Amino acid sequence: MSRKRYAVIGGGINGLSVARQLLLDNPDASVTVFEKEEAVAQHQSSHNSGVVHAGLYYEPGGLKARLCRRGVELVRNYCADNAIPYDECGKVVVALEQDELPRLDAIYKKSLANGVPGVRLVDHGELREIEPNCIGIRALHSPHTAIVSYGQIAQRIAREIEEKGGTIRLNAPVSRLIERGAQIHVELDSGEVHPEHFDYAIACSGLQSDRLAQRSGDEATPRIVPFFGQYYVIDEAFKAHVKGLIYPVPDPRFPFLGVHFTKRIDGQMTIGPNAFISMGRENYDGSRFSLRDVADFLSYPGFWKFASRNISATLRELKTVLSESVFVREAARYVPTLADVGVTPAVRGIRAQAMQNDGALVDDFVIRRQGNITHIRNAPSPGATSSMAIAEYIVREVLPRQ
Ligand SMILES: Cc1cc2nc3c(=O)[nH]c(=O)nc-3n(C[C@H](O)[C@H](O)[C@H](O)COP(=O)(O)OP(=O)(O)OC[C@H]3O[C@@H](n4cnc5c(N)ncnc54)[C@H](O)[C@@H]3O)c2cc1C
């Protein structure tokens, strides 16, 4: 059998995991990763909450539910095998008000259907044993929810790809993939066409995924609309007030979760992220306005439909964008001892959130094959938790499909 050649576009945790999986399953394959930045994992994969989600919220039977559970196992084992810190600090989803209880119950049922281990509903007293400073009338406790550094995992995978004979081409922005007969050609922004041609290409380009897909002949929708998430680090002296992860019960009126507490693997305690439209897909400090990125969402009918349906959510998030104290106040509803805590802004994350033409946010992962090119069109959270399972799915189920 001839040696298969694969191009993977994007050196985030998904692209790297796909490249690794290709080499694990086909040790003789030629695998080249094209990454536009000068280092791997410079975007979502290193700007996230670092949570290894257990699979509480996802629709049973969907890709998210399935790949998240498998992803947890793979990430946990990878960290153990590679001496990468992995902390099962646990998570509580906390109801403050009676009207949240049916929704908390629904999450509990979903988590059981998804096979999440150890989940329990706990009362006020037990919640205080788990998180002594957290108030709430009832909570869902997920003891195995964990934290890691996905940036660190991605760096390790990149080294492993090279150890296994794969190639990572940095500073190589791909303009489009061209499929001619059985060959795929990779054209770079410079106009150069990579000298080698490929049998398969897998595009894992995160915030740019819709653009690369469309330029390569895939459908125009769903489109990526970037939503940033701001985090604040709480004062060192207060960080022991929270032991693990404290989340609100999701409110169906709002498309994003709301401010929560996230412990970091480096020991910091953060609050956030909020969610607000980003004036650039890669605008991490908030100062670089990208005309092209803004024009893209403003000219997308889906964005206006989304905006008109989510005015109250937008106002809620806007308050947390404009005022640090509102942000802290939101969090202190769960941990009142932090009402006056000092905070320092941390670097934002920007979500590659796919949106349909009708304004609906795409919830599940979208992985689509067109000819011999496969595109990840939507991989929001828990996309990092699921990355190695997404890779298995693409390599073992999507690519062999003819
Ligand atoms: C604020 C926030 C919090 C999150 N929290 C969590 C969490 O706690 N747990 C969890 O599981 N998930 C979380 N996620 C989601 C998770 O971070 C993503 O699902 C995951 O990182 C996606 O990885 P990726 O490789 O697909 O994308 P990315 O990491 O964005 O990588 C895409 C790569 O493609 C490259 N690229 C783009 N276009 C081109 C091109 N044309 N040519 C070459 N290279 C290109 C980019 O430079 C980049 O390196 C969070 C995301 C955000 C934004």
XYZ file of C-alpha atoms and ligand atoms in Angstrom:
455
model
C 0.000 0.000 0.000
C 1.357 3.459 -0.843
C 2.262 5.834 1.959
C -0.681 8.133 2.679
C -0.057 11.871 2.902
C -2.055 14.074 5.225
C -2.129 17.855 5.639
C -3.509 19.250 8.884
C -4.260 22.963 8.932
C -4.006 24.595 12.347
C -1.653 23.837 15.207
C -4.150 24.273 18.039
C -4.959 21.354 20.305
C -7.404 19.877 17.787
C -5.090 20.008 14.768
C -2.188 18.675 16.813
C -4.316 15.872 18.262
C -5.464 14.905 14.759
C -1.863 14.840 13.502
C -0.796 12.706 16.477
C -3.703 10.299 15.991
C -2.864 9.915 12.289
C 0.692 8.963 13.234
C -0.462 6.604 15.991
C -2.854 4.763 13.678
C -0.652 4.928 10.543
C 2.989 5.059 11.668
C 4.160 5.155 8.031
C 1.973 8.094 7.034
C 3.422 11.449 6.033
C 1.769 14.109 8.196
C 2.373 17.857 7.846
C 0.796 20.453 10.127
C 0.526 23.989 8.716
C 0.309 26.665 11.406
C 0.103 30.348 10.598
C 1.731 31.566 13.838
C 5.364 31.283 14.852
C 4.446 28.773 17.596
C 1.658 26.249 18.127
C -1.431 26.788 20.331
C -1.417 30.588 20.316
C -5.196 31.018 20.102
C -8.109 29.281 21.847
C -5.969 26.367 22.982
C -3.948 28.600 25.303
C -6.681 31.151 26.108
C -9.338 29.148 27.884
C -10.531 28.133 31.346
C -8.416 24.993 31.470
C -11.312 22.856 32.676
C -11.530 19.177 31.835
C -15.296 19.109 31.588
C -16.965 15.948 32.839
C -19.918 16.075 30.411
C -22.695 17.491 32.589
C -24.612 19.666 30.173
C -24.458 18.056 26.770
C -27.374 16.548 24.920
C -27.102 12.754 25.353
C -26.289 11.106 22.052
C -24.727 14.242 20.572
C -21.095 14.486 19.527
C -20.262 16.750 22.461
C -21.587 14.273 25.022
C -19.850 11.322 23.446
C -16.506 12.943 22.628
C -16.292 14.834 25.919
C -16.538 11.638 27.987
C -13.969 9.848 25.832
C -11.854 13.008 25.759
C -11.644 13.139 29.560
C -10.217 9.630 29.635
C -7.677 10.400 26.911
C -6.576 13.745 28.394
C -6.256 12.267 31.887
C -4.147 9.367 30.601
C -2.030 11.663 28.439
C -1.259 13.890 31.403
C -0.389 10.870 33.562
C 1.878 9.389 30.869
C 3.649 12.688 30.229
C 3.946 14.045 33.784
C 1.647 16.976 32.999
C -0.220 18.358 36.055
C -3.887 17.295 36.228
C -5.929 18.337 39.250
C -9.328 16.749 39.935
C -10.435 19.736 41.985
C -14.165 19.064 41.394
C -16.975 21.374 40.430
C -20.278 22.507 41.909
C -23.170 23.908 39.884
C -25.040 26.010 42.402
C -28.719 26.994 42.582
C -29.344 30.183 44.541
C -33.093 30.404 43.933
C -36.012 27.950 43.942
C -36.782 28.565 40.267
C -33.359 27.182 39.318
C -34.055 23.761 40.862
C -35.873 22.162 37.896
C -32.987 23.213 35.645
C -30.450 21.807 38.099
C -32.384 18.520 38.118
C -32.362 18.468 34.326
C -28.555 18.829 34.311
C -28.299 16.034 36.853
C -30.380 13.748 34.600
C -28.278 14.630 31.562
C -25.062 13.980 33.466
C -26.347 10.523 34.458
C -27.390 9.827 30.865
C -23.901 10.854 29.753
C -22.283 8.469 32.237
C -20.506 11.161 34.270
C -19.030 9.389 37.305
C -19.714 10.426 40.895
C -22.244 13.216 40.245
C -24.636 13.931 43.117
C -27.177 16.529 44.097
C -26.198 18.007 47.461
C -28.074 20.223 49.892
C -26.949 23.467 51.451
C -25.085 21.695 54.297
C -23.138 19.359 52.040
C -22.334 22.197 49.685
C -20.679 23.986 52.627
C -18.558 20.899 53.280
C -17.344 20.948 49.666
C -17.047 24.739 49.293
C -17.163 26.271 52.793
C -17.707 29.851 51.590
C -20.276 29.140 48.906
C -23.949 29.739 49.515
C -26.766 28.072 47.628
C -29.895 26.088 48.306
C -28.851 23.052 46.317
C -25.965 22.059 44.060
C -24.763 19.436 41.660
C -21.342 18.118 42.661
C -19.079 16.653 39.995
C -16.048 15.402 41.936
C -13.976 14.386 38.894
C -14.149 17.631 36.937
C -10.510 18.652 36.631
C -8.150 21.415 35.558
C -5.087 21.336 33.316
C -3.082 23.590 31.023
C -4.196 22.824 27.474
C -1.330 24.987 26.212
C 1.119 22.675 27.939
C -0.617 19.578 26.570
C -0.517 21.053 23.056
C 3.231 21.756 23.346
C 3.825 18.153 24.386
C 1.731 16.800 21.519
C 3.685 18.975 19.087
C 6.957 17.455 20.306
C 5.467 13.976 20.025
C 4.412 14.621 16.413
C 7.995 15.501 15.530
C 9.348 12.504 17.470
C 7.011 10.296 15.408
C 8.294 11.752 12.122
C 5.572 14.320 11.448
C 6.374 17.865 10.305
C 5.071 21.101 11.783
C 5.423 24.040 9.420
C 5.194 27.268 11.410
C 4.588 30.742 9.920
C 2.592 28.994 7.207
C -0.848 30.613 6.812
C -2.917 28.549 4.433
C -5.020 30.518 2.022
C -6.959 27.562 0.585
C -7.040 23.860 -0.082
C -7.455 22.833 -3.688
C -8.763 19.364 -4.491
C -7.912 18.136 -7.995
C -8.853 14.537 -8.648
C -7.268 12.470 -5.904
C -4.765 15.181 -4.956
C -5.074 18.029 -2.491
C -2.826 21.049 -2.874
C -2.121 23.487 -0.058
C -1.838 27.103 -1.145
C -0.311 29.559 1.312
C -1.172 33.242 1.764
C 2.129 34.055 0.020
C 0.786 32.390 -3.139
C 3.278 29.551 -2.774
C 1.794 26.113 -3.289
C 3.355 23.579 -0.937
C 5.547 21.304 -3.099
C 4.072 18.078 -1.745
C 0.482 17.181 -2.516
C -1.751 15.263 -0.120
C -4.334 12.479 -0.137
C -6.347 14.015 2.715
C -6.529 17.372 4.454
C -8.073 18.141 7.812
C -8.734 21.817 8.567
C -8.746 22.645 12.284
C -8.372 26.388 12.040
C -10.491 27.549 14.957
C -11.349 31.239 14.689
C -10.613 31.198 10.948
C -12.367 27.924 10.176
C -15.306 29.342 8.219
C -13.033 31.437 6.009
C -10.635 28.633 5.155
C -13.566 26.276 4.551
C -15.340 28.676 2.224
C -12.171 29.497 0.282
C -11.647 25.756 -0.111
C -15.100 25.176 -1.590
C -17.123 24.233 1.507
C -20.411 25.898 2.443
C -20.421 29.482 3.679
C -22.366 28.694 6.835
C -22.202 28.342 9.728
C -20.077 31.462 10.149
C -17.734 32.155 13.036
C -18.817 35.047 15.218
C -16.146 35.817 17.812
C -17.201 36.309 21.447
C -14.480 37.265 23.896
C -14.355 36.092 27.478
C -12.651 38.308 30.060
C -11.135 36.786 33.188
C -10.028 38.436 36.417
C -7.491 36.949 38.807
C -8.505 37.404 42.428
C -6.082 38.662 45.070
C -3.679 36.018 46.325
C -4.847 36.512 49.925
C -8.423 35.533 48.979
C -7.849 32.619 46.668
C -8.370 30.010 49.397
C -11.989 31.159 49.691
C -12.796 28.883 46.762
C -11.488 25.322 46.543
C -12.425 24.236 43.045
C -14.873 25.318 40.366
C -18.146 27.089 41.215
C -20.634 27.549 38.373
C -24.126 29.017 38.146
C -27.081 27.031 36.839
C -27.266 27.994 33.145
C -30.139 30.330 32.404
C -31.871 29.453 29.110
C -32.533 33.152 28.480
C -28.802 33.690 28.036
C -26.691 31.998 25.388
C -23.528 31.919 27.530
C -23.024 30.624 31.024
C -22.431 33.683 33.162
C -19.524 34.545 35.423
C -18.089 31.674 37.462
C -15.058 30.737 39.561
C -12.283 28.779 37.900
C -9.221 27.532 39.666
C -6.125 27.426 37.457
C -3.562 24.695 37.355
C -0.894 27.288 38.322
C -2.814 27.878 41.577
C -4.456 31.185 40.606
C -8.175 31.648 41.175
C -10.036 33.474 38.429
C -13.535 34.730 37.910
C -14.976 34.790 34.432
C -15.266 34.472 31.569
C -18.086 36.742 30.527
C -19.090 36.766 26.843
C -19.266 39.742 24.539
C -18.861 40.324 20.844
C -15.168 40.792 19.992
C -14.015 43.571 17.700
C -11.477 41.211 16.220
C -11.156 37.458 15.980
C -7.663 37.593 17.496
C -7.949 40.810 19.493
C -6.755 39.571 22.872
C -6.031 42.856 24.603
C -9.190 44.489 23.313
C -7.327 47.334 21.644
C -6.927 46.058 18.101
C -10.103 46.688 16.174
C -10.237 44.599 13.002
C -12.297 46.236 10.294
C -12.494 42.989 8.356
C -13.661 40.940 11.341
C -16.231 43.531 12.402
C -17.500 43.959 8.835
C -17.836 40.185 8.610
C -20.230 39.867 11.522
C -22.061 43.132 10.817
C -22.801 41.980 7.284
C -24.022 38.561 8.452
C -27.828 38.427 8.754
C -27.460 35.738 11.435
C -25.666 38.184 13.720
C -28.531 40.696 13.649
C -31.107 37.981 14.283
C -29.018 36.751 17.212
C -28.581 40.278 18.566
C -32.270 41.147 18.362
C -33.185 37.977 20.249
C -30.579 38.473 22.964
C -30.890 42.063 24.045
C -31.190 41.283 27.761
C -28.211 38.919 27.598
C -26.192 41.585 25.808
C -27.016 44.128 28.499
C -26.110 41.681 31.258
C -22.740 40.955 29.648
C -22.113 44.597 28.769
C -22.341 45.526 32.447
C -19.563 43.058 33.242
C -17.489 44.427 30.363
C -17.799 48.031 31.519
C -17.433 47.537 35.231
C -15.015 45.369 37.156
C -17.142 45.775 40.286
C -20.250 44.377 38.540
C -18.150 41.420 37.522
C -17.039 40.833 41.116
C -20.561 41.406 42.423
C -21.930 38.700 40.107
C -19.385 36.234 41.441
C -19.923 37.284 45.071
C -23.567 36.190 44.832
C -22.130 32.691 45.186
C -19.240 33.474 47.545
C -20.245 36.533 49.608
C -16.895 36.684 51.436
C -15.427 37.883 48.137
C -17.670 40.927 47.815
C -14.739 43.333 48.258
C -11.979 41.260 46.732
C -9.354 42.985 44.587
C -8.955 41.634 41.058
C -6.477 41.993 38.208
C -7.538 41.575 34.581
C -6.073 38.518 32.859
C -5.724 37.892 29.128
C -8.996 37.280 27.322
C -10.034 34.226 25.424
C -11.956 34.514 22.156
C -14.485 31.822 21.303
C -14.767 30.543 17.740
C -18.535 30.249 17.990
C -20.338 29.089 14.890
C -23.639 30.815 14.142
C -26.341 29.796 11.682
C -27.878 32.147 9.183
C -31.004 32.303 11.377
C -29.004 33.596 14.352
C -28.904 30.316 16.276
C -25.616 29.475 17.959
C -24.495 26.042 16.862
C -24.344 23.952 19.997
C -22.827 20.634 18.959
C -19.459 20.050 17.332
C -19.645 20.283 13.555
C -17.144 18.180 11.632
C -17.800 17.946 7.939
C -16.119 16.079 5.139
C -16.268 17.311 1.591
C -14.342 15.074 -0.831
C -11.082 14.292 0.912
C -11.070 17.508 2.897
C -12.513 17.472 6.416
C -13.355 20.708 8.199
C -13.939 21.269 11.893
C -16.605 23.966 11.582
C -17.559 24.253 15.247
C -15.559 23.148 18.269
C -16.453 25.385 21.195
C -16.090 24.276 24.809
C -15.639 21.386 25.685
C -13.507 21.316 22.528
C -10.214 21.148 24.414
C -11.434 18.411 26.780
C -12.649 16.494 23.730
C -9.660 17.193 21.477
C -8.098 13.729 21.533
C -11.516 12.112 21.095
C -12.319 14.509 18.227
C -9.047 13.318 16.685
C -9.988 9.649 17.093
C -13.411 10.363 15.621
C -11.976 12.146 12.571
C -9.235 9.600 11.912
C -11.290 6.459 12.561
C -14.803 7.432 11.498
C -14.827 10.501 9.265
C -11.772 9.899 7.048
C -12.489 6.262 6.154
C -16.020 7.225 5.026
C -16.097 7.281 1.215
C -12.807 31.751 26.787
C -12.749 30.290 26.471
C -12.834 29.335 27.486
C -12.821 27.987 27.183
N -12.782 27.081 28.195
C -12.687 25.762 27.904
C -12.546 24.801 28.941
O -12.449 25.141 30.111
N -12.521 23.494 28.600
C -12.617 23.063 27.304
O -12.615 21.870 27.054
N -12.697 23.970 26.287
C -12.709 25.288 26.566
N -12.755 26.199 25.561
C -12.793 25.730 24.170
C -11.403 25.292 23.705
O -10.436 26.233 24.058
C -11.457 25.099 22.190
O -12.504 24.202 21.891
C -10.169 24.500 21.627
O -9.035 25.171 22.106
C -10.222 24.565 20.124
O -8.989 24.122 19.630
P -8.677 24.282 18.090
O -7.376 23.614 17.861
O -9.848 23.806 17.315
O -8.613 25.856 17.850
P -7.440 26.890 18.159
O -6.780 26.624 19.437
O -8.042 28.243 17.993
O -6.390 26.608 17.038
C -6.617 26.907 15.683
C -5.238 27.066 15.069
O -5.365 27.225 13.674
C -4.416 28.204 13.233
N -4.912 28.728 11.960
C -6.061 29.412 11.751
N -6.193 29.693 10.444
C -5.104 29.171 9.823
C -4.675 29.161 8.471
N -5.411 29.721 7.500
N -3.497 28.561 8.186
C -2.749 27.978 9.163
N -3.113 27.977 10.466
C -4.280 28.561 10.782
C -4.438 29.211 14.363
O -3.284 30.027 14.353
C -4.516 28.296 15.577
O -3.239 27.903 16.036
C -12.750 27.564 25.835
C -12.624 28.514 24.814
C -12.596 29.858 25.126
C -12.384 30.835 24.027
